[in-house]
Coordinates of C-alpha atoms (C1' of nucleotides) in Angstrom, one line a residue:
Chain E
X448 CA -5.0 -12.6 -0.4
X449 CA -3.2 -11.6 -3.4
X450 CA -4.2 -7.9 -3.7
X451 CA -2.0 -5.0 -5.6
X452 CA 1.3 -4.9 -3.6
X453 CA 1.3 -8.7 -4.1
X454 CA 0.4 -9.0 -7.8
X455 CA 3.2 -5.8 -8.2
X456 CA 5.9 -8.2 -6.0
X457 CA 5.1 -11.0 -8.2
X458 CA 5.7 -9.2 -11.1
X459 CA 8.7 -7.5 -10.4
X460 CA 10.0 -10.8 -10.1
X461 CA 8.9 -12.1 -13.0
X462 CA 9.8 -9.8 -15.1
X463 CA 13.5 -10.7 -15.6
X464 CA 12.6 -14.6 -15.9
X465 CA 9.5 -14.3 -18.7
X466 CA 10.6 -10.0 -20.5
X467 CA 12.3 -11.6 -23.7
X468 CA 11.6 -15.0 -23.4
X469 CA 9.9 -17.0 -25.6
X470 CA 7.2 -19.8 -23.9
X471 CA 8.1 -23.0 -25.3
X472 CA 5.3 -25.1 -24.1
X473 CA 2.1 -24.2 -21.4
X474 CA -0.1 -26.9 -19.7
X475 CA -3.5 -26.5 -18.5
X476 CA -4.0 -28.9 -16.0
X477 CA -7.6 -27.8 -14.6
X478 CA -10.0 -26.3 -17.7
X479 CA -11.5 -24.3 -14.7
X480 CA -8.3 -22.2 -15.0
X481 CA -9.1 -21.2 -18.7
X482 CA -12.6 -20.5 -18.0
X483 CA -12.5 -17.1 -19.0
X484 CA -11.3 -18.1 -22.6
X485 CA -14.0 -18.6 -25.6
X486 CA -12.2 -21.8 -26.2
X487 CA -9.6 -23.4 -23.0
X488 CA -7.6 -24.7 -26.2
X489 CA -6.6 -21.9 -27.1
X490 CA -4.1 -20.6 -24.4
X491 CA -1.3 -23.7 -25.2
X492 CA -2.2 -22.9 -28.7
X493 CA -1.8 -19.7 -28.3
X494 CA 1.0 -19.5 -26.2
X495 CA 3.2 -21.9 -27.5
X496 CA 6.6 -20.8 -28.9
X497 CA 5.3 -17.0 -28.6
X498 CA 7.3 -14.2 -27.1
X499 CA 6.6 -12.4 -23.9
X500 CA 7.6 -8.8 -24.6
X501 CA 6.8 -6.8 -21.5
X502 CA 4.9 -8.0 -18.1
X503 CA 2.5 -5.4 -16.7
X504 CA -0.2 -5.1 -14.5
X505 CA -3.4 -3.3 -14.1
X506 CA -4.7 -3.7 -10.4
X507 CA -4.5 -7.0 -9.7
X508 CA -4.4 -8.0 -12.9
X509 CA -0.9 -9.1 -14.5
X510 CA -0.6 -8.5 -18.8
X511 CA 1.8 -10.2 -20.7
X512 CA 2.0 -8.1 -23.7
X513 CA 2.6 -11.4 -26.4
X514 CA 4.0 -11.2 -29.6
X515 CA 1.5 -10.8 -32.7
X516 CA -0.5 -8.7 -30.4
X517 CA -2.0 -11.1 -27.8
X518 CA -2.2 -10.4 -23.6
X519 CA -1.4 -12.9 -21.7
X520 CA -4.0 -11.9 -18.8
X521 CA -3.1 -13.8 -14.9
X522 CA -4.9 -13.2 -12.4
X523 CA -4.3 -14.7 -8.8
X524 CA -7.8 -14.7 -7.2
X525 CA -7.8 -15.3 -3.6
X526 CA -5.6 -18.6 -3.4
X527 CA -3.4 -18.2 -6.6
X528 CA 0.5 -17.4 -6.5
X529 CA 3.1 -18.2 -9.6
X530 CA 6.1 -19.8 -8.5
X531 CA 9.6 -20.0 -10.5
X532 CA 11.1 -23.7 -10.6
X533 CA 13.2 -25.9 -12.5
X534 CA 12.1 -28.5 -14.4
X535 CA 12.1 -31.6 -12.8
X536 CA 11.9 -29.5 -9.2
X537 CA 9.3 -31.2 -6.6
X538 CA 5.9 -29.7 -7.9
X539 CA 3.4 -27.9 -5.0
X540 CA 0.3 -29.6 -4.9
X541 CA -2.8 -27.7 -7.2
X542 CA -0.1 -27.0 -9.8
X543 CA -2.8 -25.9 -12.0
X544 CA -0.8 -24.4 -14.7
X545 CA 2.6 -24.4 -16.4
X546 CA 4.9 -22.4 -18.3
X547 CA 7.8 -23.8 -20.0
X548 CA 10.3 -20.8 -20.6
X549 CA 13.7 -20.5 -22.7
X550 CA 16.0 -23.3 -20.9
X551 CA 14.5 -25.8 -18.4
X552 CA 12.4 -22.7 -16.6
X553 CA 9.2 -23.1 -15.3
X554 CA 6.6 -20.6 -14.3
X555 CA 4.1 -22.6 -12.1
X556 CA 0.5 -21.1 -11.3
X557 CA -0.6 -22.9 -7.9
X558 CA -4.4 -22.3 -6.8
X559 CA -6.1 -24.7 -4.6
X560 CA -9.2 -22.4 -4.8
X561 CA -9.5 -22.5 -8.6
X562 CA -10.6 -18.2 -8.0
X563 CA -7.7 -17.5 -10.2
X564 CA -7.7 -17.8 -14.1
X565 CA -5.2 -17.5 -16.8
X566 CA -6.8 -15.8 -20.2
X567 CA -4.7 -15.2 -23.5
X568 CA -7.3 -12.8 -25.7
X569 CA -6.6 -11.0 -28.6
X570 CA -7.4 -7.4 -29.0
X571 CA -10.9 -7.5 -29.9
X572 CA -11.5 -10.1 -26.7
X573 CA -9.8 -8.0 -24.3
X574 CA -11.8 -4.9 -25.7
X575 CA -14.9 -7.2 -24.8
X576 CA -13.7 -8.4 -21.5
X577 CA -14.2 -6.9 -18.2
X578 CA -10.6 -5.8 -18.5
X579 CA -11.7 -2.6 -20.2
X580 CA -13.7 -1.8 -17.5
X581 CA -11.0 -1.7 -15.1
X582 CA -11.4 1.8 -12.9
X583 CA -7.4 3.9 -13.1
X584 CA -4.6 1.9 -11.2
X585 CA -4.5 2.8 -7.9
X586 CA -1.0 3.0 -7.9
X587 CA 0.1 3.9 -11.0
X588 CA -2.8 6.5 -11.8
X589 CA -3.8 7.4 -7.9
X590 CA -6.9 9.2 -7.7
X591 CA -7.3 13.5 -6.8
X592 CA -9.2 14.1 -4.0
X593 CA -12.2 15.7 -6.9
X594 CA -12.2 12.9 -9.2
X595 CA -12.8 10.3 -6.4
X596 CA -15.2 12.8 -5.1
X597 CA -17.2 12.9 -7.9
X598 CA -17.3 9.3 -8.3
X599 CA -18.3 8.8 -5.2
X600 CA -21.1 11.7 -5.4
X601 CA -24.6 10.4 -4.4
X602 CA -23.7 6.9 -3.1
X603 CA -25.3 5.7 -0.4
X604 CA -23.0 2.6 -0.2
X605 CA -20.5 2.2 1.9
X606 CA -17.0 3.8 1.3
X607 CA -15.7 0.2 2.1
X608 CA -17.8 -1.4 -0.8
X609 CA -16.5 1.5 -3.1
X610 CA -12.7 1.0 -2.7
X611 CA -13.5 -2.6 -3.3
X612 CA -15.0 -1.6 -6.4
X613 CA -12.5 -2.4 -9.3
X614 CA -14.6 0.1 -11.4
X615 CA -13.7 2.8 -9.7
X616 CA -10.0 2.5 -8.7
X617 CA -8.4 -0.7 -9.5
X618 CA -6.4 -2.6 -7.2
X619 CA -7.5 -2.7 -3.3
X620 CA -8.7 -5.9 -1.9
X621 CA -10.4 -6.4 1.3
X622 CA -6.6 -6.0 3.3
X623 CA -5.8 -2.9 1.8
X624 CA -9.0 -1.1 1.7
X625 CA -9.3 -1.8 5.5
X626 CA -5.8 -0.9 6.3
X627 CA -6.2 2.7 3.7
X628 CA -9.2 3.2 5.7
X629 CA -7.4 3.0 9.6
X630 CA -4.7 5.2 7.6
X631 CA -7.4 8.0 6.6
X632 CA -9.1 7.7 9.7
X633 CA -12.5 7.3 7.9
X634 CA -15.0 4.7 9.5
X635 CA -15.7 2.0 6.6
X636 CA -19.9 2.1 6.9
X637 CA -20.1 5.8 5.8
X638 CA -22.0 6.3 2.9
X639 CA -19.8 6.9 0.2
X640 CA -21.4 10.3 -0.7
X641 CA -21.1 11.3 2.9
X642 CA -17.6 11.6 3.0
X643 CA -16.1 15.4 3.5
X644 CA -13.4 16.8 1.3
X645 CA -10.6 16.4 4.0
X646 CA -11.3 12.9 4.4
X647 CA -11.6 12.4 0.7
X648 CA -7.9 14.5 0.7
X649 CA -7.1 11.7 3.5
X650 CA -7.9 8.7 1.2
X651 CA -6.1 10.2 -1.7
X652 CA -3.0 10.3 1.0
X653 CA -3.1 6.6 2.3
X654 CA -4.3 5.0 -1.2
X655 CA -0.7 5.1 -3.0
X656 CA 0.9 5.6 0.9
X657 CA -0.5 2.1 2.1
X658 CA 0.0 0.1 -1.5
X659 CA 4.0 1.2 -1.9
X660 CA 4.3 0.1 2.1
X661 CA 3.1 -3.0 1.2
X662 CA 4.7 -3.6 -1.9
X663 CA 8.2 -2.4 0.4
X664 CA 7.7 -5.0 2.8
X665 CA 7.0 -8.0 0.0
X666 CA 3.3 -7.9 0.1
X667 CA 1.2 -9.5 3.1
X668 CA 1.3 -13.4 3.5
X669 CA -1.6 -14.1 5.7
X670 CA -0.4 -18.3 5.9
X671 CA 0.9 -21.0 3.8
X672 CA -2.1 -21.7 1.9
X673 CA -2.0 -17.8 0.4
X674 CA 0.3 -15.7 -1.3
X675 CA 3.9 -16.2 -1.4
X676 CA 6.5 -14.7 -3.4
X677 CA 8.0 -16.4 -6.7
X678 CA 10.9 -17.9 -5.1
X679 CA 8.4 -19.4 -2.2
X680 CA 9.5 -17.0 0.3
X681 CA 6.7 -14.7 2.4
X682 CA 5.8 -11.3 2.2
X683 CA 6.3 -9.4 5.7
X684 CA 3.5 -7.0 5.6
X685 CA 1.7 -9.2 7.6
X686 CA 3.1 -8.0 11.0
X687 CA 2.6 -4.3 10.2
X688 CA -1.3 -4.5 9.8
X689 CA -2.9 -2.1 11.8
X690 CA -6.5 -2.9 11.1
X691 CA -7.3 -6.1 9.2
X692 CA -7.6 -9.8 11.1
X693 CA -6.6 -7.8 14.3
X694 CA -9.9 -8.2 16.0
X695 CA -9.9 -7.3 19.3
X696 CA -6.2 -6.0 19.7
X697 CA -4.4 -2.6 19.8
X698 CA -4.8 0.1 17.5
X699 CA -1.3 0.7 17.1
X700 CA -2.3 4.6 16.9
X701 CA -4.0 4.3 19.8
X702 CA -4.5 1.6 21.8
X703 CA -8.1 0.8 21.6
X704 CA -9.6 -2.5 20.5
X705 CA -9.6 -2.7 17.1
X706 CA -13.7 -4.0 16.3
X707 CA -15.0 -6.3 13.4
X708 CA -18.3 -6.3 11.4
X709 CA -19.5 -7.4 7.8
X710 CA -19.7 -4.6 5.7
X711 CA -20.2 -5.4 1.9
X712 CA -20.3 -9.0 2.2
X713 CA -16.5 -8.4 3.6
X714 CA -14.9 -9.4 7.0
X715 CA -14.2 -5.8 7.9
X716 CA -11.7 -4.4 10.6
X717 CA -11.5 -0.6 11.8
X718 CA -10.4 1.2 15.4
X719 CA -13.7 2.8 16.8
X720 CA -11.9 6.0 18.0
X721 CA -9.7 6.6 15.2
X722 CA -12.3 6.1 12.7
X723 CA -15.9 7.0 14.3
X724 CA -18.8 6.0 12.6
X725 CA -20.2 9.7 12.8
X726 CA -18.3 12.8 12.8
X727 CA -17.4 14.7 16.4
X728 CA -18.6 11.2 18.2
X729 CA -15.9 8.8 19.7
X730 CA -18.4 5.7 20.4
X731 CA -18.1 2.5 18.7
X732 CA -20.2 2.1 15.0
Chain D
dA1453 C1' -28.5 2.7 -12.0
dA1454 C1' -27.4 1.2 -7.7
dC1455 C1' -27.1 -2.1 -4.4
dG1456 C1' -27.2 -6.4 -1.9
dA1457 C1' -27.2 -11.4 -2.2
dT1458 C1' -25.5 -15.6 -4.1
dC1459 C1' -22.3 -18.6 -6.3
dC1460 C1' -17.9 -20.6 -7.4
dC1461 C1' -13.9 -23.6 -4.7
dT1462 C1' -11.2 -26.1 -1.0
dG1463 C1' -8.0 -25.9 3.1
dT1464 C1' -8.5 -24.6 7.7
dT1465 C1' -10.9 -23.7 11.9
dG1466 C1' -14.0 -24.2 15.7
dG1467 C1' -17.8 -26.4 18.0
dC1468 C1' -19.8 -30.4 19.9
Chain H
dT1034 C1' -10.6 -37.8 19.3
dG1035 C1' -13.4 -37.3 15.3
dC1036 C1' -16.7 -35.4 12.4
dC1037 C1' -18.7 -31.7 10.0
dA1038 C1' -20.5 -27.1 9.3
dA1039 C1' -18.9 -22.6 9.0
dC1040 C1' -15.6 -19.5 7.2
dA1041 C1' -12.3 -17.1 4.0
dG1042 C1' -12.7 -14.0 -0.4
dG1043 C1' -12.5 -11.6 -6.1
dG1044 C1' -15.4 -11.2 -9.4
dA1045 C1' -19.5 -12.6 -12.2
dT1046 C1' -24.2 -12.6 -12.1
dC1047 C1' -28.8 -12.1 -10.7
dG1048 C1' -32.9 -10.1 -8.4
dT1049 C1' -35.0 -6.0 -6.5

DNA sequence: AACGATCCCTGTTGGC
DNA sequence: TGCCAACAGGGATCGT
């Protein structure tokens, strides 16, 4: 699923096709895609012979800082990936949304899952969305061992439900968390308050270490219905997972069966030796 | 306030 | 072989 090193490959490739360019034209195929708009009209309207000055991203969320002081906000849900084509190029099916850059570029927004949702807000509507209550970029602004400390002071939740938590620290999805997680060697059911401050200093470690691996590698393409980079190709993070979807195989730390469970409504993935459920025991959670 | 549950979607998977 | 329920998940929302 599209989660930070994924949204930061697609950008990186976008940037030199939409920094500087003006969008000519935009189609909203699906009105489910605009949902998050006042009005769905507005984001052709709004769009439509604008400039795109500078492509960002905050978590999983990609900002296109517009001319006249619009933000173009994309984000990719579970299903979504943006894809660079040529007009007139064979369209993938649940082309949901299009872009028509300088020349005869496109900037295609598939999503057969409809999770996804393209936004363009003005100040004030950004200020009002759930944007502005985006936790620091886990990336770009990585937490300190105190500050995640503090934030995760008194919780009884799990540690897993927390770094899902875009409140907190914006940009883990339910791939990452569990691979940060194996990386830290911190069991995903403890209680978010119970954590000690070397395996909060152990987080802090694998939070940027495990997002700039994955970004490296082109993100993590789990099959041809998810992510793929702009140009169609897939990420290769996939085979370097040590944790999540590898139920039942080696930790490649250790060797033992990596175990699943729900935890937070999440399909979650850990090794039961390397990350014990309580401290000083081996057994499994 | 914190936390868990539910819903939105549809392609894929697994069971019978 | 064919059908269909279950499953996957980010984020909004709701109930406790």
């Amino acid at each position: 699923m599209p989660e930070l090193p994924e949204v930061e490959n697609t950008r990186r490739f976008l940037v030199p096709v939409l920094e500087g360019s003006v969008i000519r034209d935009a189609e909203v195929r699906r009105q489910r895609m605009a949902r998050r708009n006042l009005r769905p009209d507005d984001v052709p309207e709004r769009l439509r012979g604008r400039r795109l000055e500078r492509l960002g991203r905050h978590g999983k969320f990609l900002l296109g800082e517009l001319e006249r002081d619009l933000t173009l906000v994309v984000h990719l849900g579970m299903s979504g990936r943006l894809r660079v084509a040529r007009a007139g190029e064979p369209e993938d099916p649940h082309t949901n949304v299009v872009l028509h850059v300088d020349g005869d570029t496109e900037v295609r927004f598939v999503d057969p899952r409809t999770f996804g949702f393209v936004a363009v807000l003005t100040p004030d509507e950004r200020a009002d969305s759930s944007l502005s209550a985006l936790g620091p970029d886990a990336l770009l602004d990585p937490p300190r061992p105190e500050t995640l400390g503090a934030r995760f002071a008194g919780r009884a939740a799990a540690v897993k439900a927390l770094l899902l938590d875009q409140r907190i620290l914006s940009g883990l999805g339910n791939i990452y968390a569990d691979e940060v997680l194996h990386r830290a060697r911190v069991n995903p059911t403890r209680p978010g308050g119970s954590l000690s401050p070397a395996e909060l200093r152990a987080l802090c470690e694998a939070i940027p270490a495990v997002l700039e691996d994955g970004i490296r590698h082109g993100g993590t393409s789990l099959d041809d219905l998810a992510y793929l980079l702009p140009d169609g190709r897939a990420g290769e993070y996939l085979g370097r997972l040590a944790a999540y979807g590898r139920t039942g195989l080696a930790c490649p730390r250790c060797g033992t069966p990596i175990v699943r469970a729900v935890v937070a409504q999440r399909s979650t993935h850990w090794c039961p030796v390397c990350q014990p459920s309580a401290i000083g025991m081996g057994g499994a959670a």
